[in-house]
Amino acid sequence: VTGDIYMRKYTSSGLLYDGSAASPAFGTAGELIVANGGTNQDQRSPHLAIDSSNNIYVTWYDRRSGTEYGVYMKKYDSNGSIVSAFGLSGEVTVDSTALATDEEPFGMDVAISGSYVYVSWYDDPTAVNTAIKVGKYALSNGALDSGFGISGVLTAANTSKLETDPLITLDPAGTNVYVFYSEIETNFSDARVLLNKHAVSDGAIVT
């Protein structure tokens, strides 16, 4: 099974920005292809966020290697043109080996606060358990904020259990990031939902 990622832009009344029903045109006739890797290069779980300048940040899981799912992010301007100064030609590799190919990739999030975009996802550091990660990237060029977590990536949860479905939000002041996720026993005997609060300055847990 393979899947691709597409994006469309509509007016508040539901008209497609195709250059005819609404202008200016977004992408090609109102639509653009975010990720289309071809056979055995499945793309899943797209999420997006928009900054104060109407730039669009899209994240997704991608099996472009043919074996493992990675996590990627692209930046577009309001007309659907790729912003080439972001990452490498408009794309940032968040985690190239997040999940093994036999795992079902679902659950990630992206949020913006101040001059940074935050991405949450889960990966499998071992073949048994999964962990919750959060990366902090500059809106301008996609560079990691090295002071956040370890070299820009925070491990919000990593136990002997399965942690999945991470969601993130930031408080109005932009001082804390909240990480909301599921935690499941590896034998599936129990499950719970947890919420962590971390300082955006360095990713430290706030107690």
PDB file of N, CA, C and O in Angstrom, residues 108-180:
ATOM      1  N   MET A 108       1.418  12.536  14.948  1.00  0.00           N
ATOM      2  CA  MET A 108       2.485  13.511  15.036  1.00  0.00           C
ATOM      3  C   MET A 108       1.799  14.864  15.133  1.00  0.00           C
ATOM      4  O   MET A 108       0.574  14.956  15.086  1.00  0.00           O
ATOM      5  N   ASP A 109       2.563  15.929  15.272  1.00  0.00           N
ATOM      6  CA  ASP A 109       1.945  17.243  15.343  1.00  0.00           C
ATOM      7  C   ASP A 109       2.988  18.299  15.008  1.00  0.00           C
ATOM      8  O   ASP A 109       4.205  18.022  15.021  1.00  0.00           O
ATOM      9  N   VAL A 110       2.512  19.499  14.690  1.00  0.00           N
ATOM     10  CA  VAL A 110       3.390  20.630  14.403  1.00  0.00           C
ATOM     11  C   VAL A 110       2.717  21.885  14.958  1.00  0.00           C
ATOM     12  O   VAL A 110       1.498  22.044  14.855  1.00  0.00           O
ATOM     13  N   ALA A 111       3.502  22.755  15.584  1.00  0.00           N
ATOM     14  CA  ALA A 111       2.973  23.985  16.175  1.00  0.00           C
ATOM     15  C   ALA A 111       4.012  25.083  16.062  1.00  0.00           C
ATOM     16  O   ALA A 111       5.213  24.814  15.999  1.00  0.00           O
ATOM     17  N   ILE A 112       3.540  26.329  16.044  1.00  0.00           N
ATOM     18  CA  ILE A 112       4.420  27.480  15.871  1.00  0.00           C
ATOM     19  C   ILE A 112       4.256  28.435  17.040  1.00  0.00           C
ATOM     20  O   ILE A 112       3.143  28.687  17.515  1.00  0.00           O
ATOM     21  N   SER A 113       5.374  28.962  17.508  1.00  0.00           N
ATOM     22  CA  SER A 113       5.368  29.990  18.538  1.00  0.00           C
ATOM     23  C   SER A 113       6.615  30.840  18.374  1.00  0.00           C
ATOM     24  O   SER A 113       7.728  30.310  18.257  1.00  0.00           O
ATOM     25  N   GLY A 114       6.414  32.168  18.315  1.00  0.00           N
ATOM     26  CA  GLY A 114       7.546  33.064  18.158  1.00  0.00           C
ATOM     27  C   GLY A 114       8.264  32.814  16.848  1.00  0.00           C
ATOM     28  O   GLY A 114       7.659  32.776  15.784  1.00  0.00           O
ATOM     29  N   SER A 115       9.570  32.586  16.921  1.00  0.00           N
ATOM     30  CA  SER A 115      10.395  32.382  15.730  1.00  0.00           C
ATOM     31  C   SER A 115      10.703  30.915  15.462  1.00  0.00           C
ATOM     32  O   SER A 115      11.618  30.602  14.697  1.00  0.00           O
ATOM     33  N   TYR A 116       9.919  30.011  16.080  1.00  0.00           N
ATOM     34  CA  TYR A 116      10.231  28.585  15.964  1.00  0.00           C
ATOM     35  C   TYR A 116       9.009  27.752  15.600  1.00  0.00           C
ATOM     36  O   TYR A 116       7.873  28.093  15.932  1.00  0.00           O
ATOM     37  N   VAL A 117       9.274  26.649  14.923  1.00  0.00           N
ATOM     38  CA  VAL A 117       8.263  25.640  14.657  1.00  0.00           C
ATOM     39  C   VAL A 117       8.666  24.370  15.408  1.00  0.00           C
ATOM     40  O   VAL A 117       9.841  23.968  15.397  1.00  0.00           O
ATOM     41  N   TYR A 118       7.704  23.765  16.086  1.00  0.00           N
ATOM     42  CA  TYR A 118       7.930  22.575  16.898  1.00  0.00           C
ATOM     43  C   TYR A 118       7.254  21.382  16.224  1.00  0.00           C
ATOM     44  O   TYR A 118       6.102  21.474  15.792  1.00  0.00           O
ATOM     45  N   VAL A 119       7.966  20.264  16.166  1.00  0.00           N
ATOM     46  CA  VAL A 119       7.444  19.044  15.560  1.00  0.00           C
ATOM     47  C   VAL A 119       7.498  17.926  16.594  1.00  0.00           C
ATOM     48  O   VAL A 119       8.540  17.712  17.226  1.00  0.00           O
ATOM     49  N   SER A 120       6.385  17.216  16.766  1.00  0.00           N
ATOM     50  CA  SER A 120       6.378  16.050  17.654  1.00  0.00           C
ATOM     51  C   SER A 120       6.119  14.793  16.831  1.00  0.00           C
ATOM     52  O   SER A 120       5.360  14.811  15.866  1.00  0.00           O
ATOM     53  N   TRP A 121       6.768  13.704  17.213  1.00  0.00           N
ATOM     54  CA  TRP A 121       6.596  12.428  16.528  1.00  0.00           C
ATOM     55  C   TRP A 121       6.996  11.316  17.481  1.00  0.00           C
ATOM     56  O   TRP A 121       7.436  11.569  18.601  1.00  0.00           O
ATOM     57  N   TYR A 122       6.834  10.078  17.053  1.00  0.00           N
ATOM     58  CA  TYR A 122       7.333   8.979  17.879  1.00  0.00           C
ATOM     59  C   TYR A 122       8.224   8.079  17.036  1.00  0.00           C
ATOM     60  O   TYR A 122       8.058   7.956  15.826  1.00  0.00           O
ATOM     61  N   ASP A 123       9.214   7.505  17.675  1.00  0.00           N
ATOM     62  CA  ASP A 123      10.112   6.590  16.978  1.00  0.00           C
ATOM     63  C   ASP A 123      10.334   5.347  17.827  1.00  0.00           C
ATOM     64  O   ASP A 123       9.830   5.251  18.945  1.00  0.00           O
ATOM     65  N   ASP A 124      11.039   4.379  17.254  1.00  0.00           N
ATOM     66  CA  ASP A 124      11.288   3.138  17.991  1.00  0.00           C
ATOM     67  C   ASP A 124      12.784   2.961  18.221  1.00  0.00           C
ATOM     68  O   ASP A 124      13.478   2.371  17.393  1.00  0.00           O
ATOM     69  N   PRO A 125      13.288   3.453  19.362  1.00  0.00           N
ATOM     70  CA  PRO A 125      14.711   3.306  19.658  1.00  0.00           C
ATOM     71  C   PRO A 125      15.125   1.850  19.839  1.00  0.00           C
ATOM     72  O   PRO A 125      16.290   1.504  19.681  1.00  0.00           O
ATOM     73  N   THR A 126      14.153   0.987  20.180  1.00  0.00           N
ATOM     74  CA  THR A 126      14.402  -0.455  20.235  1.00  0.00           C
ATOM     75  C   THR A 126      13.282  -1.129  19.463  1.00  0.00           C
ATOM     76  O   THR A 126      12.344  -0.488  19.016  1.00  0.00           O
ATOM     77  N   ALA A 127      13.378  -2.409  19.297  1.00  0.00           N
ATOM     78  CA  ALA A 127      12.335  -3.149  18.580  1.00  0.00           C
ATOM     79  C   ALA A 127      11.113  -3.401  19.462  1.00  0.00           C
ATOM     80  O   ALA A 127      10.131  -3.963  19.004  1.00  0.00           O
ATOM     81  N   VAL A 128      11.171  -2.974  20.732  1.00  0.00           N
ATOM     82  CA  VAL A 128      10.110  -3.288  21.684  1.00  0.00           C
ATOM     83  C   VAL A 128       9.276  -2.060  22.027  1.00  0.00           C
ATOM     84  O   VAL A 128       8.052  -2.091  21.968  1.00  0.00           O
ATOM     85  N   ASN A 129       9.927  -0.969  22.386  1.00  0.00           N
ATOM     86  CA  ASN A 129       9.195   0.205  22.842  1.00  0.00           C
ATOM     87  C   ASN A 129       9.330   1.360  21.857  1.00  0.00           C
ATOM     88  O   ASN A 129      10.156   1.331  20.940  1.00  0.00           O
ATOM     89  N   THR A 130       8.497   2.373  22.042  1.00  0.00           N
ATOM     90  CA  THR A 130       8.591   3.593  21.235  1.00  0.00           C
ATOM     91  C   THR A 130       8.786   4.791  22.156  1.00  0.00           C
ATOM     92  O   THR A 130       8.509   4.721  23.350  1.00  0.00           O
ATOM     93  N   ALA A 131       9.259   5.889  21.605  1.00  0.00           N
ATOM     94  CA  ALA A 131       9.552   7.091  22.390  1.00  0.00           C
ATOM     95  C   ALA A 131       8.937   8.307  21.716  1.00  0.00           C
ATOM     96  O   ALA A 131       8.729   8.331  20.499  1.00  0.00           O
ATOM     97  N   ILE A 132       8.659   9.335  22.506  1.00  0.00           N
ATOM     98  CA  ILE A 132       8.095  10.587  22.010  1.00  0.00           C
ATOM     99  C   ILE A 132       9.214  11.610  21.865  1.00  0.00           C
ATOM    100  O   ILE A 132       9.969  11.862  22.813  1.00  0.00           O
ATOM    101  N   LYS A 133       9.317  12.212  20.688  1.00  0.00           N
ATOM    102  CA  LYS A 133      10.337  13.220  20.424  1.00  0.00           C
ATOM    103  C   LYS A 133       9.682  14.552  20.040  1.00  0.00           C
ATOM    104  O   LYS A 133       8.596  14.582  19.463  1.00  0.00           O
ATOM    105  N   VAL A 134      10.367  15.650  20.370  1.00  0.00           N
ATOM    106  CA  VAL A 134       9.946  16.994  19.965  1.00  0.00           C
ATOM    107  C   VAL A 134      11.171  17.734  19.463  1.00  0.00           C
ATOM    108  O   VAL A 134      12.191  17.810  20.163  1.00  0.00           O
ATOM    109  N   GLY A 135      11.096  18.268  18.261  1.00  0.00           N
ATOM    110  CA  GLY A 135      12.189  19.058  17.703  1.00  0.00           C
ATOM    111  C   GLY A 135      11.793  20.516  17.610  1.00  0.00           C
ATOM    112  O   GLY A 135      10.622  20.845  17.393  1.00  0.00           O
ATOM    113  N   LYS A 136      12.753  21.411  17.784  1.00  0.00           N
ATOM    114  CA  LYS A 136      12.519  22.856  17.727  1.00  0.00           C
ATOM    115  C   LYS A 136      13.374  23.438  16.603  1.00  0.00           C
ATOM    116  O   LYS A 136      14.598  23.342  16.622  1.00  0.00           O
ATOM    117  N   TYR A 137      12.710  24.062  15.617  1.00  0.00           N
ATOM    118  CA  TYR A 137      13.382  24.528  14.405  1.00  0.00           C
ATOM    119  C   TYR A 137      13.110  26.006  14.157  1.00  0.00           C
ATOM    120  O   TYR A 137      11.999  26.491  14.408  1.00  0.00           O
ATOM    121  N   ALA A 138      14.105  26.715  13.641  1.00  0.00           N
ATOM    122  CA  ALA A 138      13.934  28.116  13.293  1.00  0.00           C
ATOM    123  C   ALA A 138      13.005  28.251  12.094  1.00  0.00           C
ATOM    124  O   ALA A 138      13.136  27.519  11.119  1.00  0.00           O
ATOM    125  N   LEU A 139      12.049  29.184  12.178  1.00  0.00           N
ATOM    126  CA  LEU A 139      11.138  29.399  11.069  1.00  0.00           C
ATOM    127  C   LEU A 139      11.876  29.850   9.808  1.00  0.00           C
ATOM    128  O   LEU A 139      11.478  29.526   8.689  1.00  0.00           O
ATOM    129  N   SER A 140      12.947  30.598   9.989  1.00  0.00           N
ATOM    130  CA  SER A 140      13.628  31.211   8.850  1.00  0.00           C
ATOM    131  C   SER A 140      14.337  30.197   7.959  1.00  0.00           C
ATOM    132  O   SER A 140      14.219  30.235   6.733  1.00  0.00           O
ATOM    133  N   ASN A 141      15.075  29.255   8.586  1.00  0.00           N
ATOM    134  CA  ASN A 141      15.903  28.349   7.783  1.00  0.00           C
ATOM    135  C   ASN A 141      15.809  26.876   8.178  1.00  0.00           C
ATOM    136  O   ASN A 141      16.491  26.034   7.594  1.00  0.00           O
ATOM    137  N   GLY A 142      14.977  26.566   9.177  1.00  0.00           N
ATOM    138  CA  GLY A 142      14.806  25.175   9.569  1.00  0.00           C
ATOM    139  C   GLY A 142      15.903  24.607  10.433  1.00  0.00           C
ATOM    140  O   GLY A 142      15.930  23.401  10.705  1.00  0.00           O
ATOM    141  N   ALA A 143      16.813  25.459  10.907  1.00  0.00           N
ATOM    142  CA  ALA A 143      17.910  24.980  11.758  1.00  0.00           C
ATOM    143  C   ALA A 143      17.395  24.605  13.139  1.00  0.00           C
ATOM    144  O   ALA A 143      16.524  25.282  13.702  1.00  0.00           O
ATOM    145  N   LEU A 144      17.925  23.526  13.678  1.00  0.00           N
ATOM    146  CA  LEU A 144      17.578  23.126  15.038  1.00  0.00           C
ATOM    147  C   LEU A 144      18.112  24.128  16.053  1.00  0.00           C
ATOM    148  O   LEU A 144      19.205  24.670  15.883  1.00  0.00           O
ATOM    149  N   ASP A 145      17.341  24.353  17.121  1.00  0.00           N
ATOM    150  CA  ASP A 145      17.806  25.172  18.240  1.00  0.00           C
ATOM    151  C   ASP A 145      18.607  24.250  19.162  1.00  0.00           C
ATOM    152  O   ASP A 145      18.045  23.459  19.906  1.00  0.00           O
ATOM    153  N   SER A 146      19.923  24.345  19.102  1.00  0.00           N
ATOM    154  CA  SER A 146      20.791  23.399  19.801  1.00  0.00           C
ATOM    155  C   SER A 146      20.638  23.429  21.314  1.00  0.00           C
ATOM    156  O   SER A 146      21.015  22.473  21.989  1.00  0.00           O
ATOM    157  N   GLY A 147      20.076  24.501  21.865  1.00  0.00           N
ATOM    158  CA  GLY A 147      19.893  24.582  23.307  1.00  0.00           C
ATOM    159  C   GLY A 147      18.657  23.870  23.817  1.00  0.00           C
ATOM    160  O   GLY A 147      18.449  23.754  25.017  1.00  0.00           O
ATOM    161  N   PHE A 148      17.833  23.367  22.905  1.00  0.00           N
ATOM    162  CA  PHE A 148      16.585  22.693  23.265  1.00  0.00           C
ATOM    163  C   PHE A 148      16.819  21.191  23.282  1.00  0.00           C
ATOM    164  O   PHE A 148      17.265  20.608  22.291  1.00  0.00           O
ATOM    165  N   GLY A 149      16.531  20.547  24.429  1.00  0.00           N
ATOM    166  CA  GLY A 149      16.762  19.110  24.541  1.00  0.00           C
ATOM    167  C   GLY A 149      18.222  18.774  24.302  1.00  0.00           C
ATOM    168  O   GLY A 149      19.119  19.439  24.826  1.00  0.00           O
ATOM    169  N   ILE A 150      18.488  17.775  23.483  1.00  0.00           N
ATOM    170  CA  ILE A 150      19.846  17.414  23.100  1.00  0.00           C
ATOM    171  C   ILE A 150      20.018  17.766  21.625  1.00  0.00           C
ATOM    172  O   ILE A 150      19.392  17.162  20.754  1.00  0.00           O
ATOM    173  N   SER A 151      20.800  18.789  21.366  1.00  0.00           N
ATOM    174  CA  SER A 151      21.069  19.249  19.997  1.00  0.00           C
ATOM    175  C   SER A 151      19.794  19.587  19.237  1.00  0.00           C
ATOM    176  O   SER A 151      19.690  19.371  18.033  1.00  0.00           O
ATOM    177  N   GLY A 152      18.797  20.107  19.958  1.00  0.00           N
ATOM    178  CA  GLY A 152      17.573  20.568  19.325  1.00  0.00           C
ATOM    179  C   GLY A 152      16.399  19.615  19.375  1.00  0.00           C
ATOM    180  O   GLY A 152      15.308  19.964  18.938  1.00  0.00           O
ATOM    181  N   VAL A 153      16.608  18.401  19.878  1.00  0.00           N
ATOM    182  CA  VAL A 153      15.539  17.406  19.950  1.00  0.00           C
ATOM    183  C   VAL A 153      15.349  16.953  21.391  1.00  0.00           C
ATOM    184  O   VAL A 153      16.299  16.523  22.056  1.00  0.00           O
ATOM    185  N   LEU A 154      14.107  17.052  21.862  1.00  0.00           N
ATOM    186  CA  LEU A 154      13.741  16.651  23.215  1.00  0.00           C
ATOM    187  C   LEU A 154      13.114  15.260  23.185  1.00  0.00           C
ATOM    188  O   LEU A 154      12.241  14.995  22.367  1.00  0.00           O
ATOM    189  N   THR A 155      13.567  14.372  24.059  1.00  0.00           N
ATOM    190  CA  THR A 155      12.883  13.095  24.270  1.00  0.00           C
ATOM    191  C   THR A 155      11.904  13.305  25.414  1.00  0.00           C
ATOM    192  O   THR A 155      12.284  13.358  26.579  1.00  0.00           O
ATOM    193  N   ALA A 156      10.620  13.451  25.065  1.00  0.00           N
ATOM    194  CA  ALA A 156       9.601  13.757  26.075  1.00  0.00           C
ATOM    195  C   ALA A 156       9.171  12.527  26.853  1.00  0.00           C
ATOM    196  O   ALA A 156       8.703  12.638  27.985  1.00  0.00           O
ATOM    197  N   ALA A 157       9.303  11.352  26.240  1.00  0.00           N
ATOM    198  CA  ALA A 157       8.949  10.104  26.922  1.00  0.00           C
ATOM    199  C   ALA A 157       9.706   8.961  26.271  1.00  0.00           C
ATOM    200  O   ALA A 157       9.735   8.852  25.046  1.00  0.00           O
ATOM    201  N   ASN A 158      10.299   8.108  27.117  1.00  0.00           N
ATOM    202  CA  ASN A 158      11.009   6.929  26.616  1.00  0.00           C
ATOM    203  C   ASN A 158      11.129   5.929  27.757  1.00  0.00           C
ATOM    204  O   ASN A 158      12.077   5.943  28.522  1.00  0.00           O
ATOM    205  N   THR A 159      10.111   5.070  27.884  1.00  0.00           N
ATOM    206  CA  THR A 159      10.088   4.066  28.937  1.00  0.00           C
ATOM    207  C   THR A 159      10.115   2.692  28.276  1.00  0.00           C
ATOM    208  O   THR A 159      10.388   2.563  27.090  1.00  0.00           O
ATOM    209  N   SER A 160       9.806   1.678  29.036  1.00  0.00           N
ATOM    210  CA  SER A 160       9.738   0.319  28.479  1.00  0.00           C
ATOM    211  C   SER A 160       8.379   0.065  27.841  1.00  0.00           C
ATOM    212  O   SER A 160       8.093  -1.058  27.424  1.00  0.00           O
ATOM    213  N   LYS A 161       7.530   1.124  27.757  1.00  0.00           N
ATOM    214  CA  LYS A 161       6.190   0.989  27.205  1.00  0.00           C
ATOM    215  C   LYS A 161       6.132   1.562  25.786  1.00  0.00           C
ATOM    216  O   LYS A 161       7.136   2.030  25.250  1.00  0.00           O
ATOM    217  N   LEU A 162       4.945   1.516  25.192  1.00  0.00           N
ATOM    218  CA  LEU A 162       4.735   2.080  23.864  1.00  0.00           C
ATOM    219  C   LEU A 162       4.122   3.468  24.013  1.00  0.00           C
ATOM    220  O   LEU A 162       2.999   3.603  24.494  1.00  0.00           O
ATOM    221  N   GLU A 163       4.865   4.479  23.619  1.00  0.00           N
ATOM    222  CA  GLU A 163       4.344   5.844  23.642  1.00  0.00           C
ATOM    223  C   GLU A 163       4.046   6.280  22.207  1.00  0.00           C
ATOM    224  O   GLU A 163       4.917   6.195  21.338  1.00  0.00           O
ATOM    225  N   THR A 164       2.829   6.736  21.950  1.00  0.00           N
ATOM    226  CA  THR A 164       2.414   7.076  20.593  1.00  0.00           C
ATOM    227  C   THR A 164       1.516   8.310  20.584  1.00  0.00           C
ATOM    228  O   THR A 164       1.190   8.868  21.631  1.00  0.00           O
ATOM    229  N   ASP A 165       1.115   8.711  19.378  1.00  0.00           N
ATOM    230  CA  ASP A 165       0.123   9.770  19.141  1.00  0.00           C
ATOM    231  C   ASP A 165       0.447  11.091  19.829  1.00  0.00           C
ATOM    232  O   ASP A 165      -0.409  11.669  20.498  1.00  0.00           O
ATOM    233  N   PRO A 166       1.645  11.633  19.673  1.00  0.00           N
ATOM    234  CA  PRO A 166       1.972  12.878  20.379  1.00  0.00           C
ATOM    235  C   PRO A 166       1.297  14.103  19.758  1.00  0.00           C
ATOM    236  O   PRO A 166       1.311  14.290  18.539  1.00  0.00           O
ATOM    237  N   LEU A 167       0.708  14.912  20.598  1.00  0.00           N
ATOM    238  CA  LEU A 167       0.162  16.207  20.213  1.00  0.00           C
ATOM    239  C   LEU A 167       0.883  17.279  21.011  1.00  0.00           C
ATOM    240  O   LEU A 167       1.286  17.035  22.155  1.00  0.00           O
ATOM    241  N   ILE A 168       1.049  18.462  20.425  1.00  0.00           N
ATOM    242  CA  ILE A 168       1.733  19.537  21.140  1.00  0.00           C
ATOM    243  C   ILE A 168       0.965  20.848  20.997  1.00  0.00           C
ATOM    244  O   ILE A 168       0.281  21.085  20.004  1.00  0.00           O
ATOM    245  N   THR A 169       1.112  21.686  22.009  1.00  0.00           N
ATOM    246  CA  THR A 169       0.609  23.050  21.964  1.00  0.00           C
ATOM    247  C   THR A 169       1.495  23.894  22.859  1.00  0.00           C
ATOM    248  O   THR A 169       2.205  23.361  23.725  1.00  0.00           O
ATOM    249  N   LEU A 170       1.474  25.195  22.634  1.00  0.00           N
ATOM    250  CA  LEU A 170       2.281  26.111  23.434  1.00  0.00           C
ATOM    251  C   LEU A 170       1.377  27.102  24.138  1.00  0.00           C
ATOM    252  O   LEU A 170       0.292  27.448  23.636  1.00  0.00           O
ATOM    253  N   ASP A 171       1.805  27.554  25.315  1.00  0.00           N
ATOM    254  CA  ASP A 171       0.983  28.519  26.032  1.00  0.00           C
ATOM    255  C   ASP A 171       1.043  29.884  25.333  1.00  0.00           C
ATOM    256  O   ASP A 171       1.922  30.131  24.500  1.00  0.00           O
ATOM    257  N   PRO A 172       0.082  30.782  25.630  1.00  0.00           N
ATOM    258  CA  PRO A 172       0.029  32.077  24.936  1.00  0.00           C
ATOM    259  C   PRO A 172       1.311  32.896  25.046  1.00  0.00           C
ATOM    260  O   PRO A 172       1.654  33.644  24.125  1.00  0.00           O
ATOM    261  N   ALA A 173       2.015  32.745  26.160  1.00  0.00           N
ATOM    262  CA  ALA A 173       3.256  33.502  26.353  1.00  0.00           C
ATOM    263  C   ALA A 173       4.425  32.899  25.580  1.00  0.00           C
ATOM    264  O   ALA A 173       5.475  33.525  25.439  1.00  0.00           O
ATOM    265  N   GLY A 174       4.254  31.672  25.083  1.00  0.00           N
ATOM    266  CA  GLY A 174       5.321  31.008  24.351  1.00  0.00           C
ATOM    267  C   GLY A 174       6.472  30.571  25.223  1.00  0.00           C
ATOM    268  O   GLY A 174       7.605  30.420  24.746  1.00  0.00           O
ATOM    269  N   THR A 175       6.208  30.307  26.503  1.00  0.00           N
ATOM    270  CA  THR A 175       7.275  29.914  27.426  1.00  0.00           C
ATOM    271  C   THR A 175       7.320  28.413  27.700  1.00  0.00           C
ATOM    272  O   THR A 175       8.340  27.891  28.134  1.00  0.00           O
ATOM    273  N   ASN A 176       6.214  27.724  27.419  1.00  0.00           N
ATOM    274  CA  ASN A 176       6.159  26.289  27.685  1.00  0.00           C
ATOM    275  C   ASN A 176       5.495  25.557  26.524  1.00  0.00           C
ATOM    276  O   ASN A 176       4.579  26.075  25.881  1.00  0.00           O
ATOM    277  N   VAL A 177       5.971  24.346  26.266  1.00  0.00           N
ATOM    278  CA  VAL A 177       5.344  23.479  25.275  1.00  0.00           C
ATOM    279  C   VAL A 177       4.752  22.284  26.017  1.00  0.00           C
ATOM    280  O   VAL A 177       5.388  21.692  26.893  1.00  0.00           O
ATOM    281  N   TYR A 178       3.510  21.964  25.687  1.00  0.00           N
ATOM    282  CA  TYR A 178       2.797  20.861  26.324  1.00  0.00           C
ATOM    283  C   TYR A 178       2.755  19.681  25.356  1.00  0.00           C
ATOM    284  O   TYR A 178       2.376  19.846  24.192  1.00  0.00           O
ATOM    285  N   VAL A 179       3.130  18.515  25.854  1.00  0.00           N
ATOM    286  CA  VAL A 179       3.191  17.306  25.028  1.00  0.00           C
ATOM    287  C   VAL A 179       2.178  16.305  25.579  1.00  0.00           C
ATOM    288  O   VAL A 179       2.259  15.883  26.731  1.00  0.00           O
ATOM    289  N   PHE A 180       1.228  15.947  24.744  1.00  0.00           N
ATOM    290  CA  PHE A 180       0.104  15.088  25.110  1.00  0.00           C
ATOM    291  C   PHE A 180       0.250  13.789  24.318  1.00  0.00           C
ATOM    292  O   PHE A 180       0.390  13.824  23.095  1.00  0.00           O
TER     293      PHE A 180
END
